Amino acid sequence: MQSTSTVDSPPAPPETSSRTWRKAFKDINDGLQQRQLWAHLGWQDIKQRYRRSVIGPLWITIGMGMTATALGLLYSQLFGEEIRTFLPYLTVGFIVWNFILGCLTEGTEVFIANEGLMKQLPSPISVHVLRLVWRQSLLFAHNMIVYLVVLAIFQMPISWTVIAAIPAFMLLMLNGGWVALVFGIIATRFRDIPPVINSLSTLLFFMTPIVWNADILTKKAPELGWRANLADLNPLYHYIEIIRDPLIGQDQLLYHWIVVLACTIVGWALALVVLRNYRARITYWV
């Protein structure tokens, strides 16, 4: 009788490569689990910034109020707009812009600025991104006091649709995460990125309908031709509108949400690719 011997196939070798989707998703999941860490660090960042100050973080609100008032008075005269409608428009736009700008500019240095902490306290790199987004959210909350003051002064008519600003801001926070992650990793490798972004921030501010109304281009469409659509081609405009429209009592347009959702999906897909490929190299680049 012929005997047959079975040879068990050797077990698969353990996965040693750091470039895996599993490790990329695990980094984000572990970061979310360490909520106490990044929430505490984000709050301490604000307290440290206004250390030994009498009124502390209220300087954030005062600075925003002064800037919004000055720009509102100036540009309302330049564009012939009524101050009671233009100042709320500009105030909300400027508050949202500050959040976007903070995630963009500080995001380029999110890992560079935390070099010491990353080497002394091993933790998921997403912790530092969450810390940044949380800090910017606290600053946003402080600045919203200015909006409430403007709301009370001009007695703006607000409907129940103002609730839409809550999911809109959550979507904005989600986008702040991928922006800080992508630009943070790239800027850690190429240190020219932060000054380039800082230089472009002023240009982006004036190209985005914040201190000017996009309706100006619409009214001049016959003269401008395709250039009348420049505002719609700017993704930052849509990010601002999904929050500004409900807060100032204007009708929301669906295409703003569609553009933002599309940018969110594409942005996080890019962020996951970058995180998968370069997560392990960040500590060597800083």
PDB file of C-alpha atoms in Angstrom:
ATOM      1  CA  MET A   1       0.000   0.000   0.000  1.00  0.00           C
ATOM      2  CA  GLN A   2       1.518   3.263  -1.081  1.00  0.00           C
ATOM      3  CA  SER A   3       1.774   5.828   1.667  1.00  0.00           C
ATOM      4  CA  THR A   4       1.352   9.476   0.965  1.00  0.00           C
ATOM      5  CA  SER A   5       2.925  12.167   3.060  1.00  0.00           C
ATOM      6  CA  THR A   6       1.455  15.586   3.306  1.00  0.00           C
ATOM      7  CA  VAL A   7       3.768  18.506   3.673  1.00  0.00           C
ATOM      8  CA  ASP A   8       2.230  21.450   5.417  1.00  0.00           C
ATOM      9  CA  SER A   9       2.848  24.727   3.658  1.00  0.00           C
ATOM     10  CA  PRO A  10       5.011  27.069   5.712  1.00  0.00           C
ATOM     11  CA  PRO A  11       3.176  29.866   7.486  1.00  0.00           C
ATOM     12  CA  ALA A  12       3.129  33.205   5.779  1.00  0.00           C
ATOM     13  CA  PRO A  13       5.905  35.496   6.989  1.00  0.00           C
ATOM     14  CA  PRO A  14       4.819  38.278   9.333  1.00  0.00           C
ATOM     15  CA  GLU A  15       4.058  41.569   7.698  1.00  0.00           C
ATOM     16  CA  THR A  16       7.015  43.806   8.421  1.00  0.00           C
ATOM     17  CA  SER A  17       6.449  46.578   5.958  1.00  0.00           C
ATOM     18  CA  SER A  18       5.266  49.848   7.449  1.00  0.00           C
ATOM     19  CA  ARG A  19       3.491  50.753   4.203  1.00  0.00           C
ATOM     20  CA  THR A  20       0.182  49.046   4.882  1.00  0.00           C
ATOM     21  CA  TRP A  21      -3.372  50.285   4.917  1.00  0.00           C
ATOM     22  CA  ARG A  22      -3.939  48.504   8.209  1.00  0.00           C
ATOM     23  CA  LYS A  23      -1.286  50.567   9.968  1.00  0.00           C
ATOM     24  CA  ALA A  24      -2.563  53.781   8.395  1.00  0.00           C
ATOM     25  CA  PHE A  25      -6.102  53.192   9.637  1.00  0.00           C
ATOM     26  CA  LYS A  26      -4.788  51.986  13.008  1.00  0.00           C
ATOM     27  CA  ASP A  27      -2.872  55.230  13.448  1.00  0.00           C
ATOM     28  CA  ILE A  28      -6.038  57.285  12.970  1.00  0.00           C
ATOM     29  CA  ASN A  29      -8.105  54.985  15.182  1.00  0.00           C
ATOM     30  CA  ASP A  30      -5.495  55.038  17.970  1.00  0.00           C
ATOM     31  CA  GLY A  31      -5.328  58.812  17.736  1.00  0.00           C
ATOM     32  CA  LEU A  32      -9.090  59.126  18.143  1.00  0.00           C
ATOM     33  CA  GLN A  33      -8.931  56.811  21.149  1.00  0.00           C
ATOM     34  CA  GLN A  34      -6.435  59.135  22.874  1.00  0.00           C
ATOM     35  CA  ARG A  35      -8.946  61.949  23.113  1.00  0.00           C
ATOM     36  CA  GLN A  36      -7.866  63.060  26.570  1.00  0.00           C
ATOM     37  CA  LEU A  37      -4.301  63.594  25.370  1.00  0.00           C
ATOM     38  CA  TRP A  38      -4.923  65.778  22.322  1.00  0.00           C
ATOM     39  CA  ALA A  39      -7.846  67.623  23.917  1.00  0.00           C
ATOM     40  CA  HIS A  40      -5.693  68.543  26.938  1.00  0.00           C
ATOM     41  CA  LEU A  41      -2.726  69.564  24.780  1.00  0.00           C
ATOM     42  CA  GLY A  42      -4.937  71.705  22.525  1.00  0.00           C
ATOM     43  CA  TRP A  43      -6.427  73.565  25.493  1.00  0.00           C
ATOM     44  CA  GLN A  44      -2.973  74.037  27.021  1.00  0.00           C
ATOM     45  CA  ASP A  45      -1.763  75.588  23.762  1.00  0.00           C
ATOM     46  CA  ILE A  46      -4.348  78.360  24.100  1.00  0.00           C
ATOM     47  CA  LYS A  47      -3.656  78.880  27.805  1.00  0.00           C
ATOM     48  CA  GLN A  48       0.077  79.066  27.128  1.00  0.00           C
ATOM     49  CA  ARG A  49      -0.412  81.639  24.375  1.00  0.00           C
ATOM     50  CA  TYR A  50      -2.176  84.020  26.786  1.00  0.00           C
ATOM     51  CA  ARG A  51      -0.149  83.205  29.866  1.00  0.00           C
ATOM     52  CA  ARG A  52      -0.028  86.036  32.452  1.00  0.00           C
ATOM     53  CA  SER A  53      -2.691  87.926  30.501  1.00  0.00           C
ATOM     54  CA  VAL A  54      -5.471  89.554  32.511  1.00  0.00           C
ATOM     55  CA  ILE A  55      -8.366  88.582  30.229  1.00  0.00           C
ATOM     56  CA  GLY A  56      -6.627  85.605  28.608  1.00  0.00           C
ATOM     57  CA  PRO A  57      -8.282  84.039  25.548  1.00  0.00           C
ATOM     58  CA  LEU A  58     -10.785  86.900  25.350  1.00  0.00           C
ATOM     59  CA  TRP A  59      -8.077  88.714  23.393  1.00  0.00           C
ATOM     60  CA  ILE A  60      -8.990  86.349  20.562  1.00  0.00           C
ATOM     61  CA  THR A  61     -12.522  87.701  20.563  1.00  0.00           C
ATOM     62  CA  ILE A  62     -11.437  91.325  20.911  1.00  0.00           C
ATOM     63  CA  GLY A  63      -8.961  91.029  18.044  1.00  0.00           C
ATOM     64  CA  MET A  64     -11.534  89.415  15.784  1.00  0.00           C
ATOM     65  CA  GLY A  65     -14.161  92.018  16.687  1.00  0.00           C
ATOM     66  CA  MET A  66     -11.854  94.938  15.933  1.00  0.00           C
ATOM     67  CA  THR A  67     -10.704  93.465  12.620  1.00  0.00           C
ATOM     68  CA  ALA A  68     -14.216  92.585  11.446  1.00  0.00           C
ATOM     69  CA  THR A  69     -15.572  96.020  12.396  1.00  0.00           C
ATOM     70  CA  ALA A  70     -12.749  97.900  10.679  1.00  0.00           C
ATOM     71  CA  LEU A  71     -12.955  95.842   7.482  1.00  0.00           C
ATOM     72  CA  GLY A  72     -16.763  95.986   7.503  1.00  0.00           C
ATOM     73  CA  LEU A  73     -16.847  99.771   7.764  1.00  0.00           C
ATOM     74  CA  LEU A  74     -14.199 100.165   5.065  1.00  0.00           C
ATOM     75  CA  TYR A  75     -15.445  97.719   2.447  1.00  0.00           C
ATOM     76  CA  SER A  76     -19.114  98.556   2.934  1.00  0.00           C
ATOM     77  CA  GLN A  77     -18.262 102.089   1.800  1.00  0.00           C
ATOM     78  CA  LEU A  78     -16.053 100.905  -1.063  1.00  0.00           C
ATOM     79  CA  PHE A  79     -18.697  98.543  -2.447  1.00  0.00           C
ATOM     80  CA  GLY A  80     -21.700 100.671  -1.540  1.00  0.00           C
ATOM     81  CA  GLU A  81     -23.191  97.961   0.668  1.00  0.00           C
ATOM     82  CA  GLU A  82     -25.530  98.517   3.608  1.00  0.00           C
ATOM     83  CA  ILE A  83     -23.591  98.037   6.837  1.00  0.00           C
ATOM     84  CA  ARG A  84     -26.369  96.097   8.607  1.00  0.00           C
ATOM     85  CA  THR A  85     -26.216  93.330   5.985  1.00  0.00           C
ATOM     86  CA  PHE A  86     -22.556  93.555   4.967  1.00  0.00           C
ATOM     87  CA  LEU A  87     -20.974  93.461   8.440  1.00  0.00           C
ATOM     88  CA  PRO A  88     -22.600  90.119   9.427  1.00  0.00           C
ATOM     89  CA  TYR A  89     -21.635  88.731   6.000  1.00  0.00           C
ATOM     90  CA  LEU A  90     -18.016  89.750   6.448  1.00  0.00           C
ATOM     91  CA  THR A  91     -17.832  88.749  10.128  1.00  0.00           C
ATOM     92  CA  VAL A  92     -18.926  85.152   9.573  1.00  0.00           C
ATOM     93  CA  GLY A  93     -16.748  84.828   6.489  1.00  0.00           C
ATOM     94  CA  PHE A  94     -13.728  86.130   8.368  1.00  0.00           C
ATOM     95  CA  ILE A  95     -14.338  83.758  11.315  1.00  0.00           C
ATOM     96  CA  VAL A  96     -14.542  80.736   9.028  1.00  0.00           C
ATOM     97  CA  TRP A  97     -11.511  81.931   7.071  1.00  0.00           C
ATOM     98  CA  ASN A  98      -9.449  82.119  10.266  1.00  0.00           C
ATOM     99  CA  PHE A  99     -10.239  78.478  10.978  1.00  0.00           C
ATOM    100  CA  ILE A 100      -9.283  77.420   7.451  1.00  0.00           C
ATOM    101  CA  LEU A 101      -6.123  79.516   7.521  1.00  0.00           C
ATOM    102  CA  GLY A 102      -5.103  78.094  10.910  1.00  0.00           C
ATOM    103  CA  CYS A 103      -5.484  74.503   9.720  1.00  0.00           C
ATOM    104  CA  LEU A 104      -3.539  75.300   6.552  1.00  0.00           C
ATOM    105  CA  THR A 105      -0.628  77.369   7.847  1.00  0.00           C
ATOM    106  CA  GLU A 106      -0.191  75.665  11.214  1.00  0.00           C
ATOM    107  CA  GLY A 107      -0.813  72.335   9.534  1.00  0.00           C
ATOM    108  CA  THR A 108       2.368  72.711   7.500  1.00  0.00           C
ATOM    109  CA  GLU A 109       4.347  72.798  10.757  1.00  0.00           C
ATOM    110  CA  VAL A 110       2.249  70.415  12.829  1.00  0.00           C
ATOM    111  CA  PHE A 111       5.002  67.783  12.979  1.00  0.00           C
ATOM    112  CA  ILE A 112       7.969  70.148  12.836  1.00  0.00           C
ATOM    113  CA  ALA A 113       6.702  72.101  15.850  1.00  0.00           C
ATOM    114  CA  ASN A 114       6.134  68.870  17.807  1.00  0.00           C
ATOM    115  CA  GLU A 115       9.552  67.351  17.096  1.00  0.00           C
ATOM    116  CA  GLY A 116      10.501  67.039  20.772  1.00  0.00           C
ATOM    117  CA  LEU A 117       7.151  65.585  21.801  1.00  0.00           C
ATOM    118  CA  MET A 118       7.166  63.052  18.956  1.00  0.00           C
ATOM    119  CA  LYS A 119      10.590  61.735  19.971  1.00  0.00           C
ATOM    120  CA  GLN A 120       9.938  61.700  23.731  1.00  0.00           C
ATOM    121  CA  LEU A 121       6.322  60.505  23.764  1.00  0.00           C
ATOM    122  CA  PRO A 122       5.628  57.746  21.228  1.00  0.00           C
ATOM    123  CA  SER A 123       2.074  58.185  20.016  1.00  0.00           C
ATOM    124  CA  PRO A 124       0.119  58.034  16.745  1.00  0.00           C
ATOM    125  CA  ILE A 125       0.988  60.950  14.494  1.00  0.00           C
ATOM    126  CA  SER A 126      -2.723  61.622  14.095  1.00  0.00           C
ATOM    127  CA  VAL A 127      -2.702  62.830  17.721  1.00  0.00           C
ATOM    128  CA  HIS A 128      -0.843  65.966  16.645  1.00  0.00           C
ATOM    129  CA  VAL A 129      -3.296  66.592  13.795  1.00  0.00           C
ATOM    130  CA  LEU A 130      -6.270  66.167  16.134  1.00  0.00           C
ATOM    131  CA  ARG A 131      -4.621  68.510  18.612  1.00  0.00           C
ATOM    132  CA  LEU A 132      -4.326  71.162  15.902  1.00  0.00           C
ATOM    133  CA  VAL A 133      -7.927  70.801  14.712  1.00  0.00           C
ATOM    134  CA  TRP A 134      -9.205  70.893  18.300  1.00  0.00           C
ATOM    135  CA  ARG A 135      -7.181  74.050  19.033  1.00  0.00           C
ATOM    136  CA  GLN A 136      -8.544  75.774  15.952  1.00  0.00           C
ATOM    137  CA  SER A 137     -12.065  74.717  16.943  1.00  0.00           C
ATOM    138  CA  LEU A 138     -11.628  76.375  20.345  1.00  0.00           C
ATOM    139  CA  LEU A 139     -10.445  79.549  18.636  1.00  0.00           C
ATOM    140  CA  PHE A 140     -13.470  79.355  16.335  1.00  0.00           C
ATOM    141  CA  ALA A 141     -15.761  79.101  19.371  1.00  0.00           C
ATOM    142  CA  HIS A 142     -14.150  82.199  20.893  1.00  0.00           C
ATOM    143  CA  ASN A 143     -14.603  84.132  17.657  1.00  0.00           C
ATOM    144  CA  MET A 144     -18.265  83.156  17.427  1.00  0.00           C
ATOM    145  CA  ILE A 145     -18.880  85.537  20.340  1.00  0.00           C
ATOM    146  CA  VAL A 146     -18.319  88.355  17.835  1.00  0.00           C
ATOM    147  CA  TYR A 147     -21.013  86.861  15.603  1.00  0.00           C
ATOM    148  CA  LEU A 148     -23.467  86.769  18.511  1.00  0.00           C
ATOM    149  CA  VAL A 149     -22.740  90.431  19.299  1.00  0.00           C
ATOM    150  CA  VAL A 150     -23.314  91.420  15.651  1.00  0.00           C
ATOM    151  CA  LEU A 151     -26.469  89.302  15.642  1.00  0.00           C
ATOM    152  CA  ALA A 152     -27.803  91.182  18.666  1.00  0.00           C
ATOM    153  CA  ILE A 153     -26.843  94.657  17.424  1.00  0.00           C
ATOM    154  CA  PHE A 154     -28.404  94.360  13.975  1.00  0.00           C
ATOM    155  CA  GLN A 155     -31.240  92.031  15.069  1.00  0.00           C
ATOM    156  CA  MET A 156     -30.695  89.745  12.133  1.00  0.00           C
ATOM    157  CA  PRO A 157     -33.644  87.489  11.202  1.00  0.00           C
ATOM    158  CA  ILE A 158     -32.533  83.897  11.814  1.00  0.00           C
ATOM    159  CA  SER A 159     -34.648  80.847  10.999  1.00  0.00           C
ATOM    160  CA  TRP A 160     -34.416  77.229  12.148  1.00  0.00           C
ATOM    161  CA  THR A 161     -32.059  76.514   9.242  1.00  0.00           C
ATOM    162  CA  VAL A 162     -29.277  77.981  11.385  1.00  0.00           C
ATOM    163  CA  ILE A 163     -28.927  74.429  12.752  1.00  0.00           C
ATOM    164  CA  ALA A 164     -27.310  73.483   9.427  1.00  0.00           C
ATOM    165  CA  ALA A 165     -24.210  75.384  10.551  1.00  0.00           C
ATOM    166  CA  ILE A 166     -23.461  72.577  13.043  1.00  0.00           C
ATOM    167  CA  PRO A 167     -22.965  69.738  10.508  1.00  0.00           C
ATOM    168  CA  ALA A 168     -21.285  72.266   8.217  1.00  0.00           C
ATOM    169  CA  PHE A 169     -18.675  73.046  10.851  1.00  0.00           C
ATOM    170  CA  MET A 170     -18.175  69.351  11.613  1.00  0.00           C
ATOM    171  CA  LEU A 171     -17.506  68.857   7.909  1.00  0.00           C
ATOM    172  CA  LEU A 172     -15.066  71.757   8.045  1.00  0.00           C
ATOM    173  CA  MET A 173     -13.238  70.106  10.966  1.00  0.00           C
ATOM    174  CA  LEU A 174     -13.046  66.872   8.988  1.00  0.00           C
ATOM    175  CA  ASN A 175     -11.419  68.734   6.118  1.00  0.00           C
ATOM    176  CA  GLY A 176      -9.040  70.480   8.495  1.00  0.00           C
ATOM    177  CA  GLY A 177      -7.799  67.029   9.492  1.00  0.00           C
ATOM    178  CA  TRP A 178      -6.777  65.906   6.014  1.00  0.00           C
ATOM    179  CA  VAL A 179      -5.330  69.309   5.151  1.00  0.00           C
ATOM    180  CA  ALA A 180      -3.063  69.289   8.221  1.00  0.00           C
ATOM    181  CA  LEU A 181      -2.119  65.656   7.627  1.00  0.00           C
ATOM    182  CA  VAL A 182      -1.205  66.010   3.953  1.00  0.00           C
ATOM    183  CA  PHE A 183       0.557  69.375   4.147  1.00  0.00           C
ATOM    184  CA  GLY A 184       2.173  68.468   7.461  1.00  0.00           C
ATOM    185  CA  ILE A 185       3.832  65.348   6.055  1.00  0.00           C
ATOM    186  CA  ILE A 186       4.900  67.047   2.826  1.00  0.00           C
ATOM    187  CA  ALA A 187       6.256  70.096   4.661  1.00  0.00           C
ATOM    188  CA  THR A 188       8.229  67.874   7.041  1.00  0.00           C
ATOM    189  CA  ARG A 189      10.095  66.470   4.055  1.00  0.00           C
ATOM    190  CA  PHE A 190      10.290  69.704   2.054  1.00  0.00           C
ATOM    191  CA  ARG A 191      10.818  72.670   4.376  1.00  0.00           C
ATOM    192  CA  ASP A 192      10.072  75.212   1.639  1.00  0.00           C
ATOM    193  CA  ILE A 193       6.354  74.421   1.835  1.00  0.00           C
ATOM    194  CA  PRO A 194       5.500  76.486   4.986  1.00  0.00           C
ATOM    195  CA  PRO A 195       6.827  79.819   3.645  1.00  0.00           C
ATOM    196  CA  VAL A 196       5.182  79.152   0.284  1.00  0.00           C
ATOM    197  CA  ILE A 197       1.797  78.548   1.949  1.00  0.00           C
ATOM    198  CA  ASN A 198       2.219  81.650   4.121  1.00  0.00           C
ATOM    199  CA  SER A 199       2.971  83.723   1.039  1.00  0.00           C
ATOM    200  CA  LEU A 200      -0.064  82.390  -0.810  1.00  0.00           C
ATOM    201  CA  SER A 201      -2.450  82.874   2.132  1.00  0.00           C
ATOM    202  CA  THR A 202      -2.867  86.605   1.497  1.00  0.00           C
ATOM    203  CA  LEU A 203      -3.607  85.968  -2.177  1.00  0.00           C
ATOM    204  CA  LEU A 204      -6.158  83.297  -1.268  1.00  0.00           C
ATOM    205  CA  PHE A 205      -7.845  85.673   1.164  1.00  0.00           C
ATOM    206  CA  PHE A 206      -8.483  88.360  -1.430  1.00  0.00           C
ATOM    207  CA  MET A 207      -9.477  85.851  -4.127  1.00  0.00           C
ATOM    208  CA  THR A 208     -12.131  84.326  -1.848  1.00  0.00           C
ATOM    209  CA  PRO A 209     -15.465  86.144  -1.349  1.00  0.00           C
ATOM    210  CA  ILE A 210     -14.916  87.220   2.252  1.00  0.00           C
ATOM    211  CA  VAL A 211     -14.622  91.002   2.151  1.00  0.00           C
ATOM    212  CA  TRP A 212     -16.444  91.115  -1.187  1.00  0.00           C
ATOM    213  CA  ASN A 213     -19.664  89.499  -2.329  1.00  0.00           C
ATOM    214  CA  ALA A 214     -19.722  86.921  -5.115  1.00  0.00           C
ATOM    215  CA  ASP A 215     -22.859  88.623  -6.476  1.00  0.00           C
ATOM    216  CA  ILE A 216     -20.586  91.385  -7.788  1.00  0.00           C
ATOM    217  CA  LEU A 217     -19.243  88.971 -10.402  1.00  0.00           C
ATOM    218  CA  THR A 218     -22.731  87.714 -11.240  1.00  0.00           C
ATOM    219  CA  LYS A 219     -23.988  91.237 -11.916  1.00  0.00           C
ATOM    220  CA  LYS A 220     -21.082  91.875 -14.287  1.00  0.00           C
ATOM    221  CA  ALA A 221     -21.351  88.527 -16.048  1.00  0.00           C
ATOM    222  CA  PRO A 222     -22.031  90.052 -19.526  1.00  0.00           C
ATOM    223  CA  GLU A 223     -18.820  92.069 -19.267  1.00  0.00           C
ATOM    224  CA  LEU A 224     -16.617  89.468 -17.576  1.00  0.00           C
ATOM    225  CA  GLY A 225     -17.643  86.380 -19.524  1.00  0.00           C
ATOM    226  CA  TRP A 226     -16.186  83.169 -18.058  1.00  0.00           C
ATOM    227  CA  ARG A 227     -14.395  85.187 -15.363  1.00  0.00           C
ATOM    228  CA  ALA A 228     -17.753  85.702 -13.655  1.00  0.00           C
ATOM    229  CA  ASN A 229     -17.433  82.085 -12.452  1.00  0.00           C
ATOM    230  CA  LEU A 230     -14.117  82.610 -10.681  1.00  0.00           C
ATOM    231  CA  ALA A 231     -15.747  82.487  -7.247  1.00  0.00           C
ATOM    232  CA  ASP A 232     -17.398  79.121  -7.974  1.00  0.00           C
ATOM    233  CA  LEU A 233     -14.047  77.727  -9.121  1.00  0.00           C
ATOM    234  CA  ASN A 234     -12.552  78.545  -5.722  1.00  0.00           C
ATOM    235  CA  PRO A 235     -13.139  75.594  -3.311  1.00  0.00           C
ATOM    236  CA  LEU A 236     -12.633  77.842  -0.272  1.00  0.00           C
ATOM    237  CA  TYR A 237     -15.704  79.826  -1.268  1.00  0.00           C
ATOM    238  CA  HIS A 238     -17.910  76.746  -0.926  1.00  0.00           C
ATOM    239  CA  TYR A 239     -16.431  75.878   2.474  1.00  0.00           C
ATOM    240  CA  ILE A 240     -17.299  79.331   3.749  1.00  0.00           C
ATOM    241  CA  GLU A 241     -20.774  79.423   2.224  1.00  0.00           C
ATOM    242  CA  ILE A 242     -22.038  76.203   3.844  1.00  0.00           C
ATOM    243  CA  ILE A 243     -21.521  77.887   7.234  1.00  0.00           C
ATOM    244  CA  ARG A 244     -22.145  81.532   6.374  1.00  0.00           C
ATOM    245  CA  ASP A 245     -25.491  81.082   4.598  1.00  0.00           C
ATOM    246  CA  PRO A 246     -27.380  79.536   7.554  1.00  0.00           C
ATOM    247  CA  LEU A 247     -25.757  81.890  10.083  1.00  0.00           C
ATOM    248  CA  ILE A 248     -26.847  85.043   8.275  1.00  0.00           C
ATOM    249  CA  GLY A 249     -30.287  83.737   7.322  1.00  0.00           C
ATOM    250  CA  GLN A 250     -29.735  83.180   3.610  1.00  0.00           C
ATOM    251  CA  ASP A 251     -30.989  80.272   1.528  1.00  0.00           C
ATOM    252  CA  GLN A 252     -28.530  77.409   1.229  1.00  0.00           C
ATOM    253  CA  LEU A 253     -27.499  76.150  -2.181  1.00  0.00           C
ATOM    254  CA  LEU A 254     -27.034  72.427  -2.676  1.00  0.00           C
ATOM    255  CA  TYR A 255     -24.040  72.731  -4.988  1.00  0.00           C
ATOM    256  CA  HIS A 256     -21.937  74.254  -2.182  1.00  0.00           C
ATOM    257  CA  TRP A 257     -22.434  71.070  -0.145  1.00  0.00           C
ATOM    258  CA  ILE A 258     -21.744  68.846  -3.154  1.00  0.00           C
ATOM    259  CA  VAL A 259     -18.417  70.572  -3.825  1.00  0.00           C
ATOM    260  CA  VAL A 260     -17.368  70.370  -0.171  1.00  0.00           C
ATOM    261  CA  LEU A 261     -18.334  66.694   0.114  1.00  0.00           C
ATOM    262  CA  ALA A 262     -16.399  65.906  -3.067  1.00  0.00           C
ATOM    263  CA  CYS A 263     -13.336  67.740  -1.759  1.00  0.00           C
ATOM    264  CA  THR A 264     -13.650  65.873   1.559  1.00  0.00           C
ATOM    265  CA  ILE A 265     -13.673  62.463  -0.117  1.00  0.00           C
ATOM    266  CA  VAL A 266     -10.787  63.261  -2.457  1.00  0.00           C
ATOM    267  CA  GLY A 267      -8.801  64.946   0.324  1.00  0.00           C
ATOM    268  CA  TRP A 268      -9.085  62.051   2.754  1.00  0.00           C
ATOM    269  CA  ALA A 269      -8.260  59.544   0.016  1.00  0.00           C
ATOM    270  CA  LEU A 270      -5.073  61.495  -0.647  1.00  0.00           C
ATOM    271  CA  ALA A 271      -4.362  61.783   3.088  1.00  0.00           C
ATOM    272  CA  LEU A 272      -4.654  58.028   3.574  1.00  0.00           C
ATOM    273  CA  VAL A 273      -2.277  57.371   0.690  1.00  0.00           C
ATOM    274  CA  VAL A 274       0.277  59.812   2.098  1.00  0.00           C
ATOM    275  CA  LEU A 275      -0.152  58.399   5.609  1.00  0.00           C
ATOM    276  CA  ARG A 276       0.268  54.836   4.370  1.00  0.00           C
ATOM    277  CA  ASN A 277       3.461  55.576   2.447  1.00  0.00           C
ATOM    278  CA  TYR A 278       5.275  58.053   4.697  1.00  0.00           C
ATOM    279  CA  ARG A 279       3.953  57.596   8.249  1.00  0.00           C
ATOM    280  CA  ALA A 280       7.089  55.765   9.424  1.00  0.00           C
ATOM    281  CA  ARG A 281       9.457  58.359   7.955  1.00  0.00           C
ATOM    282  CA  ILE A 282       8.119  61.426   9.749  1.00  0.00           C
ATOM    283  CA  THR A 283      10.178  60.913  12.902  1.00  0.00           C
ATOM    284  CA  TYR A 284      13.333  60.749  10.771  1.00  0.00           C
ATOM    285  CA  TRP A 285      12.468  63.884   8.821  1.00  0.00           C
ATOM    286  CA  VAL A 286      11.697  66.172  11.775  1.00  0.00           C
TER     287      VAL A 286
END
